[in-house]
XYZ file of C-alpha atoms in Angstrom:
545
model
C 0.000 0.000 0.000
C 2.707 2.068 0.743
C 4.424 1.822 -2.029
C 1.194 2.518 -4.406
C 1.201 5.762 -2.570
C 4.505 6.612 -3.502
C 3.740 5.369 -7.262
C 0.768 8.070 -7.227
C 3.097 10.566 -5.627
C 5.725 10.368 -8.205
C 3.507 10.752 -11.054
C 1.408 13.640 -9.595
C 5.162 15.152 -9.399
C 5.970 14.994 -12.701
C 2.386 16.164 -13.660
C 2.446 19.099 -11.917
C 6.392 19.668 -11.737
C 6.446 20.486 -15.694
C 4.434 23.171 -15.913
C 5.900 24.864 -12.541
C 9.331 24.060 -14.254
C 8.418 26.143 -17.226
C 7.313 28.919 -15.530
C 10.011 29.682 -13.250
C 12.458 28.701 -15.870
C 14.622 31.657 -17.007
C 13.350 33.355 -20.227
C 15.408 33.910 -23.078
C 16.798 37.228 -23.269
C 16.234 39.447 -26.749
C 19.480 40.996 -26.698
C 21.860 38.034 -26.062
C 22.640 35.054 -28.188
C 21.452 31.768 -26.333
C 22.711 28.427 -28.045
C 20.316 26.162 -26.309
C 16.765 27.851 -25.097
C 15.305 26.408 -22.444
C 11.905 27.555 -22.642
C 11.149 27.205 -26.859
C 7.639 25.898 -27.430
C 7.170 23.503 -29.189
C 5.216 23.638 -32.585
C 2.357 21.112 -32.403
C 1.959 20.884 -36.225
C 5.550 21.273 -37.821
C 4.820 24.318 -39.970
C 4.512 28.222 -39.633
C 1.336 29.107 -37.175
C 0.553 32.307 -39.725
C -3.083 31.244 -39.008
C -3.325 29.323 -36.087
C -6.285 26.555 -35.798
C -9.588 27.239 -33.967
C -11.351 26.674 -31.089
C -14.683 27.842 -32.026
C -14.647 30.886 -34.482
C -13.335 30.038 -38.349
C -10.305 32.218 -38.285
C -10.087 35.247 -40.644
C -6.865 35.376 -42.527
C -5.088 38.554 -42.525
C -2.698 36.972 -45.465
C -5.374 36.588 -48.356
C -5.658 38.901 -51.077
C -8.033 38.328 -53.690
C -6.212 39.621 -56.555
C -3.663 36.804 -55.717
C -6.311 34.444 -56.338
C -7.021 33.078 -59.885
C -9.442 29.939 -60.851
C -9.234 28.350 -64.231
C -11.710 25.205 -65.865
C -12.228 22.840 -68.650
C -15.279 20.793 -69.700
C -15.114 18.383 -72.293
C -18.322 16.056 -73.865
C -17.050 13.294 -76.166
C -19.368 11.051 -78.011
C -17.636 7.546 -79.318
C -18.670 4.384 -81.302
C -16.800 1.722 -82.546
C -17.985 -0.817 -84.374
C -15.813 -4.458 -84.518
C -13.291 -3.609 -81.242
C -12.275 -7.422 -82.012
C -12.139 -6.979 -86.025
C -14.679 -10.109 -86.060
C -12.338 -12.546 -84.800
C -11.644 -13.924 -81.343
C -9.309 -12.609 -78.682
C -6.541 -14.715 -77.207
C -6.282 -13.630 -73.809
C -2.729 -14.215 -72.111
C -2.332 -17.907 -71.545
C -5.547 -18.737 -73.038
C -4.341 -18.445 -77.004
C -7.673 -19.009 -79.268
C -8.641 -18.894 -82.704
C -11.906 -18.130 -84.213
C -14.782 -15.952 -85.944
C -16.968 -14.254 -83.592
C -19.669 -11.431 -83.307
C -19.244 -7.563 -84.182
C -18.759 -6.575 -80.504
C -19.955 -2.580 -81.521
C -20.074 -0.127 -78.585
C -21.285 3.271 -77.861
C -21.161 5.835 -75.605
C -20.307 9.357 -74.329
C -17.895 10.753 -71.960
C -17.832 13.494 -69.967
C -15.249 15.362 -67.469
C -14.800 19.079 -65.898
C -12.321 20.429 -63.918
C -11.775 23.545 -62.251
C -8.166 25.094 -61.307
C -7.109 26.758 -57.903
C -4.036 28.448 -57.767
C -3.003 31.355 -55.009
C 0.551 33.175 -55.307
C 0.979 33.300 -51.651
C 4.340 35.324 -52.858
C 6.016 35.805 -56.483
C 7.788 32.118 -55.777
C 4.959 30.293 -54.017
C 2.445 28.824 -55.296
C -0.657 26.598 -54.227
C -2.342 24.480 -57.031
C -5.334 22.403 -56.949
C -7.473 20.895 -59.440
C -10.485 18.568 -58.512
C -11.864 17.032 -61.339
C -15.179 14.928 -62.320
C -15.183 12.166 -64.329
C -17.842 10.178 -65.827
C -19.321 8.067 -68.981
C -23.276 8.835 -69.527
C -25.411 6.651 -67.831
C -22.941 5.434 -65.146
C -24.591 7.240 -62.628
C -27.116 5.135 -62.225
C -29.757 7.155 -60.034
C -32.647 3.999 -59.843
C -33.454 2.461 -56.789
C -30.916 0.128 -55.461
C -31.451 -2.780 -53.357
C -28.388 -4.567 -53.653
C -26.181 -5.358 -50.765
C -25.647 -2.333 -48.653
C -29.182 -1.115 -48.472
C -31.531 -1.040 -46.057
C -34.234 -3.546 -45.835
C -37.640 -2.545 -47.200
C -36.638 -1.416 -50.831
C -35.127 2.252 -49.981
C -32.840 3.776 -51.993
C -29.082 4.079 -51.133
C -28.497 6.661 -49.976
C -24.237 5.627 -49.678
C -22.790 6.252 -52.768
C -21.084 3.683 -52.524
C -23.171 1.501 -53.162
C -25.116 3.325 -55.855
C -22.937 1.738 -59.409
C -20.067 4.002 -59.371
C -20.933 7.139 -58.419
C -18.083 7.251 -55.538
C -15.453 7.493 -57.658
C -16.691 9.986 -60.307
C -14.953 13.011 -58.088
C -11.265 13.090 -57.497
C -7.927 15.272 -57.451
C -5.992 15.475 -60.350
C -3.684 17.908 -58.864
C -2.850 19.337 -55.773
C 0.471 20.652 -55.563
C 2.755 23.245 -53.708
C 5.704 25.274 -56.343
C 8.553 27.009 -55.140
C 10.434 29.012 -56.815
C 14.343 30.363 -56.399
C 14.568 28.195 -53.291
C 17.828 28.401 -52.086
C 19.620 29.199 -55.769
C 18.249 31.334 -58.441
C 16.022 29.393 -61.014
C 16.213 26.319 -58.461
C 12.254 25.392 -58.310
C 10.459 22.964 -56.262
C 6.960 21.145 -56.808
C 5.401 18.840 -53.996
C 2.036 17.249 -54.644
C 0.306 15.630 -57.129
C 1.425 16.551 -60.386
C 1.877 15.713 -64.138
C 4.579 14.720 -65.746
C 4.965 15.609 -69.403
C 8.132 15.170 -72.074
C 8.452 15.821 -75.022
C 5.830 14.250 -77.864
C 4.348 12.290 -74.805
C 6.059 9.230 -75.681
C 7.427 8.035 -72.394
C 5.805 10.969 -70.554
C 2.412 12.637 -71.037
C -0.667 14.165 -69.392
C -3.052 11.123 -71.583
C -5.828 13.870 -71.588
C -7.507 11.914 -74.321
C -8.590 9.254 -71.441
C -11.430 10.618 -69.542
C -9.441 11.070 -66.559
C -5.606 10.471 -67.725
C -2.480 10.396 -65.703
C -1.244 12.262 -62.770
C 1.861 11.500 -60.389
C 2.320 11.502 -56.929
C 5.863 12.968 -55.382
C 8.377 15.475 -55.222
C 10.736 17.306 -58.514
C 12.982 19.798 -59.293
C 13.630 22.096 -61.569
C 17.026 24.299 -62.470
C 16.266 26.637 -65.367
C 19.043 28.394 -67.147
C 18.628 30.475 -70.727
C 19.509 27.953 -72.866
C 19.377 24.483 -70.646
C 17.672 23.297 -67.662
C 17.659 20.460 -65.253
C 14.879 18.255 -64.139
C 14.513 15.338 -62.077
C 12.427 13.903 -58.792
C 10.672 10.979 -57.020
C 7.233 9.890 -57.950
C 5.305 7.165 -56.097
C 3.147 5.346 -58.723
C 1.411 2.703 -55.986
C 1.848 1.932 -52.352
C 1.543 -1.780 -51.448
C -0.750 -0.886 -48.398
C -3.569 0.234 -50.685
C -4.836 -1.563 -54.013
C -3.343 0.464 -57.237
C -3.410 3.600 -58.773
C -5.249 6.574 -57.373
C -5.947 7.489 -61.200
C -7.315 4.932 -63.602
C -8.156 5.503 -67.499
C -11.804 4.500 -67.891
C -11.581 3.848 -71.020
C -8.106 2.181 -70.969
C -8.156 0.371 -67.439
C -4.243 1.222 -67.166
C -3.448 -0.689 -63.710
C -0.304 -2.237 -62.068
C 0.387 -6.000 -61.470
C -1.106 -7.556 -58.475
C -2.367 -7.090 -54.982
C -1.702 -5.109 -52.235
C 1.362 -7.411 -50.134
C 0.444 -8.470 -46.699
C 3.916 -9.384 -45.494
C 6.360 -7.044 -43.386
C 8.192 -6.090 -45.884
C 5.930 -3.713 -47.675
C 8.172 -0.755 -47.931
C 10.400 -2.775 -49.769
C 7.494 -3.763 -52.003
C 6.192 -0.415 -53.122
C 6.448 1.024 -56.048
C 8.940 3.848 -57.055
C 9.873 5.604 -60.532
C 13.047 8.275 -60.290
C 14.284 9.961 -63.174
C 16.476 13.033 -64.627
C 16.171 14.804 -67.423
C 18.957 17.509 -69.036
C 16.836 19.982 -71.964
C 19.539 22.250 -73.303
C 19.384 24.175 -76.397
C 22.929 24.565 -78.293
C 21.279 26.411 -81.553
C 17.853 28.276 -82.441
C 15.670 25.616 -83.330
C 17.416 22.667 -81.801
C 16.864 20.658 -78.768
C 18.963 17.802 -77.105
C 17.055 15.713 -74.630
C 18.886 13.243 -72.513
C 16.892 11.039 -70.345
C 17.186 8.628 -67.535
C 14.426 6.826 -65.727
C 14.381 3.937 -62.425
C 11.000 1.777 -62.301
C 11.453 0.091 -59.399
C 8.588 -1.644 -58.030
C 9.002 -4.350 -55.525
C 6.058 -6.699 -55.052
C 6.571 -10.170 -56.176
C 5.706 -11.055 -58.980
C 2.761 -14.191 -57.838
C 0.452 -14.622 -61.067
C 1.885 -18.618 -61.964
C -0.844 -18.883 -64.485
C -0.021 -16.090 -67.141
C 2.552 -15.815 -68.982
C 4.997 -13.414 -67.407
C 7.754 -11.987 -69.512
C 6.173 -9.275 -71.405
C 2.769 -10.362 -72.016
C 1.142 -8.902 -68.391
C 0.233 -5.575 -68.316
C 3.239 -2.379 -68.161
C 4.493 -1.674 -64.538
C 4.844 -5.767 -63.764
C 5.457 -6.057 -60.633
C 9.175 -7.407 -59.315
C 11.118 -5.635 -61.406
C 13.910 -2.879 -61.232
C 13.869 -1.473 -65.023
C 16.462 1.223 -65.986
C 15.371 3.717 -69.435
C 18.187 5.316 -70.397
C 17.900 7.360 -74.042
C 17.812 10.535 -75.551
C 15.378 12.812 -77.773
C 16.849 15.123 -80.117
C 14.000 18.091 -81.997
C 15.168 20.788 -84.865
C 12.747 23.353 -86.566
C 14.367 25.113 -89.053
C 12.685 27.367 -91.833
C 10.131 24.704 -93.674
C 11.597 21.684 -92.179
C 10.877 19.977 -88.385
C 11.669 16.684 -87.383
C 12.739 14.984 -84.112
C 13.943 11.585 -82.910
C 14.300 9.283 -79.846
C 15.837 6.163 -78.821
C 15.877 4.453 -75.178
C 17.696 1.518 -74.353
C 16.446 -0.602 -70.622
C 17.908 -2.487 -68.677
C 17.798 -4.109 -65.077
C 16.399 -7.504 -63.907
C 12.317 -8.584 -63.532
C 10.702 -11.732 -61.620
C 9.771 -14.697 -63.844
C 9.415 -17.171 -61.586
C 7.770 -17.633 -57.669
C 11.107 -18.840 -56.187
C 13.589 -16.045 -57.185
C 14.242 -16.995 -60.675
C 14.723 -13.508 -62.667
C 15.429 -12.818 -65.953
C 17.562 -9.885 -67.416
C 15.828 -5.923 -68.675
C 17.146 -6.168 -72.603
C 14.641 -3.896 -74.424
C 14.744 -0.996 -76.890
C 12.807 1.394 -78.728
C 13.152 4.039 -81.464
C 10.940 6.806 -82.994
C 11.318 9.697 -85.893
C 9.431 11.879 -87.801
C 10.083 15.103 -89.865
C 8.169 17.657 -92.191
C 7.918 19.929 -94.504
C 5.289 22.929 -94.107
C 5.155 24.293 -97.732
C 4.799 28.217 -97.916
C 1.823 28.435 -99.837
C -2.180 29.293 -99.117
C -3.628 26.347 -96.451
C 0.217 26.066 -95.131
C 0.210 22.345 -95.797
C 2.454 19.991 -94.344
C 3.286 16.585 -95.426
C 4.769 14.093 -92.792
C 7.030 10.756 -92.490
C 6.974 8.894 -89.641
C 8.823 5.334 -88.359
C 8.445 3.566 -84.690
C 9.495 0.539 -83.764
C 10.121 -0.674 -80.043
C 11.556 -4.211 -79.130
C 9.319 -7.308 -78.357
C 10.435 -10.551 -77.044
C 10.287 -14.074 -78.596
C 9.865 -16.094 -75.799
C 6.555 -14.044 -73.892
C 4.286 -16.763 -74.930
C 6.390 -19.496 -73.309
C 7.359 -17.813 -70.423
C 5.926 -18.471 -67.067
C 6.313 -18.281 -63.548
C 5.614 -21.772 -63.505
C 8.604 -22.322 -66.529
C 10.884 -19.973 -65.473
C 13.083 -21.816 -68.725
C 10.591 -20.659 -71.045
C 11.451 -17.232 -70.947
C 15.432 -17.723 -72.112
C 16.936 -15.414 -69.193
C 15.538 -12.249 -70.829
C 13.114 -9.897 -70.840
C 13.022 -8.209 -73.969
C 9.586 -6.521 -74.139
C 9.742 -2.446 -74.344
C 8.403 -0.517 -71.453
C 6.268 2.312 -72.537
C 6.393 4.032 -69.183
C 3.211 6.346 -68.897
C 2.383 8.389 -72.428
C -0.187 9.538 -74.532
C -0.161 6.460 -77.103
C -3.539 8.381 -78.548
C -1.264 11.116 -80.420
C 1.771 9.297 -81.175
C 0.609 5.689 -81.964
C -3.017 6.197 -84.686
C -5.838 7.595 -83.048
C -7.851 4.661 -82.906
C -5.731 3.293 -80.043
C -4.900 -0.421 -81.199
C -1.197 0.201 -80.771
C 1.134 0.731 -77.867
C 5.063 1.522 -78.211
C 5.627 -1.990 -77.239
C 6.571 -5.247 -79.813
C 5.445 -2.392 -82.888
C 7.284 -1.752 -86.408
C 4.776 1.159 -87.524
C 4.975 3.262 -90.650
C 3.241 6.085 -91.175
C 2.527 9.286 -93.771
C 0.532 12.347 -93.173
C -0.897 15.768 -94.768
C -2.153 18.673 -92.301
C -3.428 21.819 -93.362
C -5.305 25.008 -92.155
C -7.789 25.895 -94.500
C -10.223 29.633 -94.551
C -8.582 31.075 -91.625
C -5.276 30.575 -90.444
C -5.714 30.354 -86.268
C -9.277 28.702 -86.773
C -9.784 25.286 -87.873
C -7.069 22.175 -88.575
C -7.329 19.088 -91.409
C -5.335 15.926 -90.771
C -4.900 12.687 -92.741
C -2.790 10.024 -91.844
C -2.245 6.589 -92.856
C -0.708 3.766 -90.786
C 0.911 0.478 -91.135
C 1.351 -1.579 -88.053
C 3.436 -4.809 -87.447
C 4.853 -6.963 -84.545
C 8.367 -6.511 -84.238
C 8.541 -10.659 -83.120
C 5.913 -13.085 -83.612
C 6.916 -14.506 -80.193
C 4.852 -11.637 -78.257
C 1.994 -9.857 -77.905
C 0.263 -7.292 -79.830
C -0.110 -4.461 -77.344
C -3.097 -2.030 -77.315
C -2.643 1.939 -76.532
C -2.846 0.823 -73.184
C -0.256 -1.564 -73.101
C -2.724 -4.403 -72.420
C -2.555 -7.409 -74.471
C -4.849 -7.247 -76.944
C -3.883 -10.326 -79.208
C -1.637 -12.929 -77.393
C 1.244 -15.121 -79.474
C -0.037 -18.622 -80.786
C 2.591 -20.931 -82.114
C 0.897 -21.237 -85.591
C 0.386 -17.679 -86.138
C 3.409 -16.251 -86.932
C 2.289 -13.403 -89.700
C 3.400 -9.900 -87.953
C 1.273 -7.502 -90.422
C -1.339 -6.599 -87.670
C -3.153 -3.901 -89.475
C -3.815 -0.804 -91.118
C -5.135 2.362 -90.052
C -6.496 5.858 -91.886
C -7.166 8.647 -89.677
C -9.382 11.697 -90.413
C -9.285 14.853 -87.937
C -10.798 17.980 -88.480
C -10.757 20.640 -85.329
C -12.889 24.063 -85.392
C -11.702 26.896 -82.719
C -14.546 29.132 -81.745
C -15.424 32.226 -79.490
C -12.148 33.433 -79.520
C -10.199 30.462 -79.061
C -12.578 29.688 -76.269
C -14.307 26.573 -77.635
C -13.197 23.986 -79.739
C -14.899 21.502 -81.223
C -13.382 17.850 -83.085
C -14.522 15.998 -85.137
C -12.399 12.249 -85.689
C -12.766 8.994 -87.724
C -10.347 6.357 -88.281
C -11.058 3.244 -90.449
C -8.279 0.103 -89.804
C -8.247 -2.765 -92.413
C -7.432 -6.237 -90.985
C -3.819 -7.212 -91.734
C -2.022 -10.883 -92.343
C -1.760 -11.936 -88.482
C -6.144 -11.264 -88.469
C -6.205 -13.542 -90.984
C -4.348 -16.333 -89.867
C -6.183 -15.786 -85.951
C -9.826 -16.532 -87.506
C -8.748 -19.725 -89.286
C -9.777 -21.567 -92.366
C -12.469 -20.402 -94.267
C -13.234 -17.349 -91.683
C -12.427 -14.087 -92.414
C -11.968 -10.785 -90.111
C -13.801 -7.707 -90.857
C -12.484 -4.246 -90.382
C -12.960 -1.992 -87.732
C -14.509 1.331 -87.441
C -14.006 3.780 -84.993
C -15.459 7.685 -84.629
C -15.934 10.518 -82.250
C -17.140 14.357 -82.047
C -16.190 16.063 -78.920
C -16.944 19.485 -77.562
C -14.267 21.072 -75.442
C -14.317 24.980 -73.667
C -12.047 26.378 -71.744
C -11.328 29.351 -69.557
């Protein structure tokens, strides 16, 4: 008993003896330099207290001004139909290789998105950004009575989202960022936050705005600007292993990461983590030099023993450490423009459940050039050539025959672009396993700032017949067979005609693209089948502000 009385008497000491401590300790004095302070609060939320929290009363900032203030918006409706998505003839999913004639599988339907832009200049080099943004095909929000699981019993409605077919996730951020400016050094910046990353024609890098909600990154870069070169580079966190895949996902791409959230203790290690530099400099008017270096490192194990592995899952695999390493090189000069890219990766990638791996060995190449004649309509007629690596063994190759997959992995990563610009518009063709050929004619017609033609004619091939044929996604749209082995996947024609209105305020598109069925269609319906060719078409209203 007695010593339970001292217990309580001790801690009643220390409860009371802090407080007293601090207010008979010695306060600092103004005029005299004090290495160690004894009596520094402490700051309960690690940041400036400018505007303190509340007890009661919202607090009134005395640091807003509303001319600092500015709010921008877009607000795009897009109408699609596409008629034969499988050109007739059925898909061989990975590990499940078919052959066969099948129905039209047509579709139709209309997308919609609007987002509005937050930005305050707390100073000339700080900024806050944030743009929310809504999302959603036509007819997704279903608004009927519910009374699947989740409701209430006696037939009410839901009143959870949740629960109400996809109306949770139609609202989300697709940036929300904090910019920096001269911090530290002179044209040093800083950017925190959600954020896009964009390079160059959106090859490796782009915003994907085409996809109803596209791609944003998580994490931290910098940027050193100079007048003729500047320096970029940061950490981006594409998924976390404690929560189940990307933030963003393209509705009408489904771009996800391998596999499921890990419940071991490792799952740091597991996460997912993409670094990269980039050097722009410009030696000349009208040229650019782009080097480029990139680290995918993601960190789950691979665990899918079914599918074939190497090359033939989705882009962003998990258990792999891939290194991009490459360059892009642009000139403009008088009538002429042209630019071209390579990229070389390398690094290591599960193929097995037991630690086998198989070496990065993958490449890809892209160029494309112009001449704009000087004449009425400025037309300009275009040559174009892709081709990115693919790898022989993908349809042999699991983690269940690690010795299928011949110690490599040869199948291009395309990273995170806009395929939709750079690959035909119709989207049947990722920068992955591709020889593509292309030839174009662009011209402005009636007024020179107000309306743009474009033709365009594609050839597409497989670059091996041993892998996939990738869509803009990067999904595998037709897997390898053993007895098809033709490579001429398809051809495309694209029409686009845009019309800028309301000074420059409104635009709206108008697209078609028609793709004839190619040698390796033939061979996947079989004897006496054929494929039928594909149609695919959009209008699409777009304002801004």
């Amino acid at each position: 008993m007695c010593k339970r009385g001292l217990l309580w008497l001790a801690v009643g000491a220390l409860l009371l003896g802090g407080p007293v401590n601090l207010v008979f300790a010695d306060p600092p004095v103004a005029d005299k330099v004090i290495d160690k302070p004894t009596n520094v609060k402490p700051v309960p939320r690690g940041m400036p207290d400018l505007i303190p929290y509340w007890n009661f009363d919202p607090p009134k900032s005395p640091l807003f001004d509303l001319k600092n203030f500015t709010v921008n918006g877009d607000m795009r409706v897009r109408p699609e139909i596409r008629t034969n998505s499988n050109f007739g003839v059925t898909q061989s999913l990975p590990g499940q290789p078919t052959t066969g004639r099948v129905g039209g599988a047509n579709d139709w339907y209309v997308q919609q998105w609007v987002r509005i832009g937050l930005n305050y200049a707390l100073s000339p080099d700080v900024d806050f950004f944030a743009q929310p943004q809504w999302a959603k095909n036509w007819g997704a929000a279903d608004n009927t009575i519910n009374n699947g699981a989740g409701c209430s019993a006696g037939g009410s409605i839901c009143s959870n989202d949740a629960f109400n077919n996809g109306q949770a996730d139609s609202l989300f951020l697709r940036q929300a960022f904090i910019m920096i400016r001269n911090i530290g050094i002179q044209g040093l910046s800083l950017k925190a936050g959600r954020q896009l990353i964009v390079m160059g024609d959106h090859r490796l890098f782009g915003h994907f705005d085409w996809a109803n909600t596209g791609f944003s990154h998580d994490g931290v870069t910098f940027q050193y600007q100079q007048p003729t070169w500047e320096l970029w580079g940061g950490w981006l966190k594409p998924m976390d292993q404690e929560f189940n895949g990307f933030g963003q996902q393209s509705t009408s791409f489904g771009v996800m990461p391998q596999g499921a959230p890990t419940s071991t203790a490792s799952k740091a290690g597991a996460d997912s983590d993409l670094f990269f530099t980039r050097l722009a400099f410009k030696p000349m008017a009208g040229l650019a030099i782009e080097p480029l270096w990139v680290w995918q490192r993601n960190g789950a194990a691979q665990a899918n023993a079914a599918s074939p592995i190497n090359g033939v899952l989705a882009a962003h695999a998990n258990g792999q450490s891939r290194h991009t390493a490459g360059m892009r090189v642009a000139l403009r000069k008088s009538i002429f423009d042209g630019s071209a890219e390579g990229y070389y990766q390398f690094g290591s990638m599960d193929i097995g459940q037991s630690g086998q791996r198989a070496h990065i060995n993958a490449y890809a190449f892209a160029a494309e050039g112009g001449v704009t004649l000087p004449i009425p309509w400025a037309p300009r007629i275009g040559l174009e050539f892709n081709m990115a690596s693919g790898d022989g063994d993908a349809g042999n190759c699991t983690s269940a025959n690690p010795a299928g997959c011949g110690g490599t992995a040869n199948t291009f990563e395309n990273l995170y672009p806009t395929n939709h610009i750079v690959m035909g518009y119709a989207d049947i063709m990722a920068w992955r396993n591709m020889v593509a050929y292309s030839a174009s004619l662009q011209f402005i017609p009636f007024d020179y700032a107000a309306n743009h033609f474009e033709f365009r004619y594609w050839n597409f091939r497989r670059q091996t017949a041993g892998d996939c044929w990738y869509r803009a996604a990067q999904n595998c749209y037709y897997a390898p067979t053993a007895t098809n082995t033709a490579n001429h996947l398809a051809d495309e024609i694209d029409f686009i005609y845009t019309l800028f209105f309301k000074n420059n305020k409104v635009a709206w598109q108008l697209g078609a693209s028609y793709m004839f069925a190619g040698g390796f269609l033939d061979n996947q319906a079989g004897a006496g089948n054929q494929p039928v060719n594909q149609t695919w078409a959009y209008t699409q209203l777009h304002i801004n502000f």
